[in-house]
């Protein structure tokens, strides 16, 4: 069986690795229009030694399901050729959303979508000529960039159309603390704001960002205002959803049963909301990749769904979130109840606290979400909440779950236990 894999992101990498494990006799060809920079040279060599043909700087520009062939363009030589296949696993990813405002072409306006972008950002952080940094988008990427540049001594402005940073991930109890932390670190928050234009100098370098609420000096602008699926070239080959994402079933199959799709350009079953939606996380893409390979020969292994577990580290705070929060539940029209608490992180460390919120179904009392934040890294606790959501765990089960206790490490009642007990009291 000949399998073509497109894309060197999380999904593409995992698909190739899964193919070598589960389909060792398959003829695998791996294509990416880049240089596979997200995979080390040592790993690439090992993959090639396992019989995978790797084609860098080579883009699949057309898929023809009726002919079971693809059209391939080599960016190095300029040549175009066709290649047959038995199965395809598409991981085309998504591309950063570029604000459609005047001045978007100016120099020193960049995105954070690749390993090279991350390298450039760290280089800019060490550049003494860059003093004012404006970051557009207060999600994980934007707040992480704000932390890096502020700690590098830059004047940072973080702006977002939403009124709170990280509003898609954390509820207000947590974002209030993070906002104060950012302000204490001299990060200017320009929230609930939208950009009108970028202004440049005579050398076409950005110098100002003009918004509805004011004008901000900028030697560097980083755009992290979401992404759009990289799927225009697939129109007509497979069925696309109204937002441009690839329509797939629970087996990762597209409208053509021999073409599979994974990653940011697809939707996935979201267990807390009991619906399909886009949950753009590298961990989800890797799970999808495994299930695509498991279903190549026969579609009998449905993906069990995801909870949207994620986490980050901003300045002194570690936080993680899973499942529904106030904003997501409202957006999806799902009724929820919750409890919030703060408690010590360890019996012998009374000065350090952890913030925790547990979200549940008011009718069934099943767990639907959770958020945790502390100056101590307790983010792994969110994995327990994720498993509780996946298995349909109730407040009663979570409140009395058996968690270990050591005085120098934690408290007699784990924070998850305490939240479950508090929720039970709230219900009774």
XYZ file of C-alpha atoms in Angstrom:
428
model
C 0.000 0.000 0.000
C 1.310 3.410 -0.986
C 0.554 6.172 1.526
C 1.269 9.858 0.967
C 1.562 12.061 4.058
C 1.344 15.816 3.668
C 2.710 18.205 6.286
C 5.561 18.311 8.819
C 3.537 19.682 11.741
C 2.566 17.624 14.815
C 0.020 15.619 12.848
C 2.285 14.843 9.898
C 5.192 13.792 12.109
C 2.988 11.523 14.192
C 1.329 10.009 11.113
C 4.703 8.982 9.701
C 5.817 7.519 13.032
C 2.515 5.640 13.417
C 2.804 4.252 9.885
C 6.251 2.849 10.628
C 4.914 1.166 13.773
C 1.543 -0.092 12.537
C 2.077 -0.464 8.770
C 5.791 -1.297 8.412
C 5.318 -2.696 4.879
C 3.603 0.428 3.535
C 5.363 2.526 0.910
C 5.341 5.925 2.647
C 6.097 9.251 0.967
C 6.268 12.355 3.175
C 5.928 15.827 1.632
C 6.276 19.333 3.043
C 6.671 22.673 1.303
C 9.174 23.677 4.013
C 12.465 22.160 5.094
C 11.199 19.902 7.918
C 12.811 22.287 10.416
C 10.422 21.078 13.145
C 12.087 17.653 12.944
C 15.740 17.183 13.849
C 18.204 15.987 11.214
C 18.913 12.912 13.345
C 15.224 11.985 13.457
C 14.841 12.562 9.711
C 17.775 10.273 9.036
C 16.265 7.574 11.240
C 12.914 7.889 9.468
C 14.574 7.577 6.059
C 16.454 4.505 7.235
C 13.071 2.962 8.015
C 12.124 3.297 4.358
C 10.200 6.580 4.299
C 10.827 8.789 1.264
C 11.106 12.422 2.413
C 10.535 15.346 0.047
C 11.339 18.796 1.418
C 10.459 22.087 -0.300
C 7.908 20.067 -2.233
C 4.256 21.033 -2.214
C 1.197 19.019 -3.141
C -0.831 21.520 -5.147
C -3.711 19.360 -6.321
C -5.495 16.185 -5.262
C -7.443 14.199 -7.855
C -9.448 11.515 -6.010
C -10.973 10.093 -9.188
C -7.509 9.295 -10.567
C -5.966 8.475 -7.175
C -3.145 10.859 -7.903
C -1.696 14.163 -6.691
C 0.068 17.010 -8.449
C 3.396 17.948 -6.861
C 5.435 21.145 -7.265
C 9.145 21.226 -6.378
C 10.046 24.693 -5.082
C 13.775 24.063 -5.583
C 13.637 23.036 -9.248
C 10.326 24.548 -10.368
C 9.239 21.174 -11.766
C 5.715 19.756 -11.519
C 4.922 16.051 -11.563
C 2.108 13.638 -10.658
C 2.227 10.786 -8.168
C -0.253 7.970 -7.585
C -1.443 6.837 -4.163
C -3.594 4.284 -2.367
C -4.219 6.440 0.700
C -3.458 10.048 1.673
C -3.148 11.557 5.145
C -3.516 15.329 4.908
C -2.149 17.582 7.627
C -2.186 20.951 5.832
C -2.386 22.962 9.049
C -3.515 26.552 9.303
C -1.996 29.895 8.443
C -1.907 32.998 10.638
C -4.703 35.499 10.192
C -3.302 38.736 8.758
C -5.335 41.777 9.725
C -6.854 43.344 6.585
C -5.839 46.911 7.448
C -3.555 49.451 5.742
C 0.150 48.945 6.411
C 0.045 45.185 6.940
C 2.945 44.837 4.465
C 5.396 46.899 6.548
C 8.706 45.518 7.758
C 8.951 44.243 11.333
C 5.372 43.007 11.312
C 5.500 39.251 11.800
C 3.582 36.218 12.971
C 4.293 33.299 15.295
C 3.519 30.218 13.219
C 6.789 28.357 12.761
C 10.036 27.403 14.400
C 11.783 30.134 12.402
C 9.292 32.692 13.741
C 10.188 31.639 17.291
C 13.886 31.989 16.504
C 13.280 35.464 15.058
C 11.291 36.520 18.116
C 14.114 35.550 20.463
C 16.550 37.400 18.210
C 14.362 40.524 18.354
C 14.159 40.237 22.149
C 17.947 40.633 22.275
C 18.043 43.513 19.744
C 18.775 46.833 21.534
C 17.282 48.809 18.630
C 13.851 47.318 19.313
C 12.374 49.119 22.294
C 8.602 49.156 21.695
C 6.805 45.900 20.951
C 3.094 45.666 20.147
C 1.545 42.202 20.330
C -1.840 41.686 18.684
C -3.794 38.811 20.207
C -3.865 37.886 23.894
C -4.082 34.111 23.607
C -1.324 31.660 24.493
C 1.075 32.900 21.821
C 0.483 36.580 22.501
C 0.744 36.411 26.293
C 3.813 34.181 26.020
C 5.454 36.702 23.693
C 4.526 39.539 26.076
C 6.234 37.681 28.921
C 9.396 37.117 26.884
C 9.736 40.713 25.663
C 8.862 42.284 29.016
C 11.494 40.169 30.753
C 13.935 41.325 28.046
C 13.366 44.946 29.052
C 11.126 45.995 26.155
C 8.118 48.290 26.411
C 5.300 45.883 25.616
C 1.721 46.630 24.600
C -0.644 43.659 24.475
C -3.892 44.247 22.610
C -6.914 42.118 21.836
C -10.468 42.580 20.607
C -11.624 40.775 23.770
C -11.777 42.516 27.140
C -9.561 40.020 28.963
C -6.323 38.196 28.137
C -6.654 34.438 27.630
C -10.446 34.833 27.750
C -11.003 31.680 25.674
C -9.112 29.570 28.205
C -9.508 31.043 31.689
C -12.381 32.579 33.619
C -12.211 36.012 35.201
C -11.030 34.796 38.625
C -7.770 33.785 36.951
C -7.400 36.481 34.314
C -7.811 39.216 36.943
C -4.690 37.865 38.652
C -2.784 37.608 35.374
C -3.782 41.134 34.346
C -2.387 42.503 37.600
C 0.801 40.480 37.103
C 1.221 41.881 33.599
C 0.652 45.461 34.727
C 3.125 44.979 37.574
C 5.645 43.919 34.899
C 4.911 47.130 32.916
C 2.956 45.399 30.154
C 0.387 47.865 28.848
C -2.972 46.200 28.215
C -4.977 47.620 25.315
C -7.933 45.251 25.528
C -11.367 45.523 23.950
C -9.574 47.247 21.099
C -9.248 46.936 17.332
C -6.593 48.099 14.875
C -7.276 50.723 12.223
C -3.864 50.812 10.496
C -0.118 50.286 10.767
C 2.047 53.341 10.079
C 5.555 53.097 8.638
C 8.574 55.345 8.130
C 10.383 56.257 4.915
C 12.074 52.825 4.935
C 8.749 50.982 5.188
C 9.441 49.927 8.774
C 6.517 49.968 11.173
C 6.621 52.791 13.735
C 3.023 53.054 15.007
C -0.132 51.031 15.487
C -3.306 53.097 15.212
C -6.334 51.691 17.056
C -9.834 52.816 17.972
C -8.596 53.684 21.458
C -5.296 55.367 20.629
C -1.947 55.186 18.861
C 0.965 53.077 20.113
C 4.661 53.316 19.195
C 6.048 50.124 17.688
C 9.478 48.989 16.512
C 8.089 45.467 16.191
C 4.565 44.068 15.809
C 3.713 40.425 16.400
C 0.388 39.171 15.069
C -1.187 36.273 16.959
C -4.853 36.942 16.228
C -5.877 33.407 15.322
C -5.517 31.376 12.130
C -7.366 30.168 9.072
C -7.264 26.625 7.622
C -4.851 26.138 4.743
C -7.381 24.380 2.531
C -8.279 26.590 -0.444
C -6.314 24.297 -2.747
C -8.452 21.316 -1.664
C -11.751 22.847 -2.743
C -13.438 20.422 -5.136
C -11.267 17.493 -4.074
C -12.824 16.895 -0.626
C -15.824 18.415 1.119
C -15.060 21.521 3.156
C -17.088 23.024 5.991
C -18.393 26.618 5.715
C -15.336 27.938 7.599
C -12.979 26.162 5.183
C -12.012 23.289 7.459
C -12.022 19.759 6.067
C -15.108 17.703 6.875
C -14.107 14.398 8.456
C -15.873 11.572 10.279
C -14.904 9.875 13.533
C -12.408 7.712 11.622
C -10.539 10.767 10.224
C -11.902 10.053 6.731
C -12.841 12.916 4.434
C -15.666 12.780 1.881
C -13.370 10.421 -0.033
C -12.738 7.240 2.013
C -9.135 6.967 0.799
C -8.250 10.492 1.923
C -7.777 11.176 5.632
C -7.312 14.562 7.274
C -5.971 15.569 10.693
C -4.856 18.605 12.667
C -5.803 22.286 12.742
C -7.601 22.148 9.388
C -10.228 19.739 10.759
C -12.806 19.454 13.508
C -12.866 16.826 16.233
C -15.476 15.479 18.643
C -15.380 17.669 21.750
C -16.572 15.560 24.683
C -17.565 18.365 27.127
C -19.800 19.996 24.519
C -20.945 16.755 22.872
C -20.339 18.203 19.411
C -17.742 18.488 16.677
C -15.633 21.637 16.702
C -12.138 22.845 15.950
C -9.747 22.374 18.864
C -6.332 23.416 17.530
C -3.782 21.656 19.724
C -0.728 19.645 18.750
C -1.785 16.874 21.133
C -5.098 16.488 19.317
C -3.372 16.345 15.924
C -1.135 13.544 17.171
C -4.109 11.529 18.426
C -5.894 12.042 15.125
C -2.786 10.841 13.283
C -2.761 7.548 15.193
C -6.438 6.960 14.488
C -6.048 7.801 10.809
C -3.385 5.112 10.528
C -5.435 2.638 12.607
C -8.306 3.085 10.131
C -6.367 2.973 6.863
C -7.316 -0.610 6.055
C -10.732 -0.718 7.721
C -12.636 2.051 9.483
C -13.444 0.381 12.823
C -11.651 2.596 15.369
C -13.568 5.825 16.157
C -11.590 8.584 17.868
C -12.862 8.782 21.485
C -12.943 12.572 21.388
C -10.941 15.239 23.212
C -11.387 17.615 26.125
C -9.168 20.466 24.926
C -6.519 20.191 27.664
C -3.887 22.934 27.545
C -1.575 24.935 29.763
C 1.090 27.623 29.830
C 3.535 29.598 31.988
C 3.215 33.408 32.063
C 5.693 35.301 34.252
C 5.502 33.642 37.705
C 2.241 31.766 37.134
C 1.646 28.255 35.834
C -1.872 27.472 34.664
C -3.847 24.831 32.815
C -7.406 24.403 31.636
C -9.653 21.689 30.241
C -13.208 21.425 28.996
C -15.891 24.057 29.410
C -15.410 27.450 31.029
C -17.856 30.347 31.396
C -17.181 31.777 27.936
C -17.189 28.467 26.046
C -20.352 27.234 27.763
C -22.182 30.458 26.920
C -21.008 30.315 23.312
C -22.191 26.714 22.935
C -25.451 27.286 24.835
C -24.643 24.748 27.557
C -25.870 25.220 31.117
C -23.138 24.772 33.734
C -22.459 25.279 37.424
C -19.078 25.695 39.064
C -17.147 26.127 42.281
C -13.991 28.170 42.831
C -11.532 27.876 45.690
C -8.034 28.700 46.858
C -6.032 26.502 49.202
C -2.435 25.863 50.240
C -0.284 23.835 47.920
C 1.366 21.809 50.714
C 0.884 21.304 54.430
C 4.437 22.518 55.158
C 4.273 25.494 52.740
C 1.354 27.594 54.020
C 2.412 30.719 52.108
C 1.831 29.253 48.630
C -1.695 28.857 47.290
C -3.362 27.232 44.320
C -6.443 28.590 42.535
C -8.850 25.975 41.215
C -12.234 25.986 39.485
C -14.391 22.955 38.776
C -17.208 23.046 36.201
C -20.021 20.485 36.152
C -23.425 19.637 34.714
C -26.156 20.902 37.094
C -28.470 18.012 36.164
C -26.228 14.942 35.997
C -23.417 16.367 38.191
C -20.896 15.069 35.639
C -17.582 16.934 35.382
C -17.385 19.286 32.379
C -14.275 21.408 32.960
C -11.564 22.703 35.238
C -8.922 25.428 35.596
C -5.888 25.595 37.859
C -3.258 28.286 38.506
C -0.431 28.745 40.984
C 3.139 29.991 41.316
C 3.979 26.325 41.899
C 3.655 24.075 38.852
C 0.538 22.027 39.645
C -0.719 21.949 36.061
C -0.564 18.142 35.821
C -3.677 18.022 38.016
C -5.686 19.128 35.005
C -4.980 15.741 33.387
C -7.069 14.117 36.124
C -9.954 16.469 35.340
C -9.587 15.664 31.636
C -9.889 11.950 32.343
C -12.866 12.637 34.612
C -14.642 14.391 31.726
C -13.807 11.629 29.243
C -15.136 8.892 31.541
C -18.263 10.738 32.678
C -17.061 11.048 36.274
C -19.479 12.692 38.746
C -18.919 15.088 41.640
C -19.326 12.262 44.161
C -16.663 10.143 42.454
C -14.229 13.030 42.117
C -14.775 14.319 45.653
C -13.739 10.999 47.171
C -11.158 9.894 44.598
C -8.046 8.351 46.155
C -5.135 10.778 45.753
C -1.829 10.444 47.620
C -0.712 12.742 50.444
C 2.747 13.766 51.630
C 2.991 16.854 53.916
C 5.937 18.409 52.059
C 4.266 17.887 48.677
C 0.542 18.547 49.052
C -2.425 18.648 51.429
C -4.510 15.819 52.965
C -7.359 16.709 50.626
C -6.152 17.235 47.078
C -7.479 20.481 45.596
C -9.605 18.392 43.199
C -11.152 16.531 46.165
C -11.836 19.824 47.912
C -13.540 21.273 44.842
C -15.692 18.167 44.508
C -16.704 18.353 48.178
C -17.509 22.057 47.864
C -19.656 21.375 44.801
C -21.540 18.604 46.637
C -22.277 20.999 49.486
C -23.440 23.562 46.940
C -25.868 21.014 45.475
C -27.168 19.860 48.897
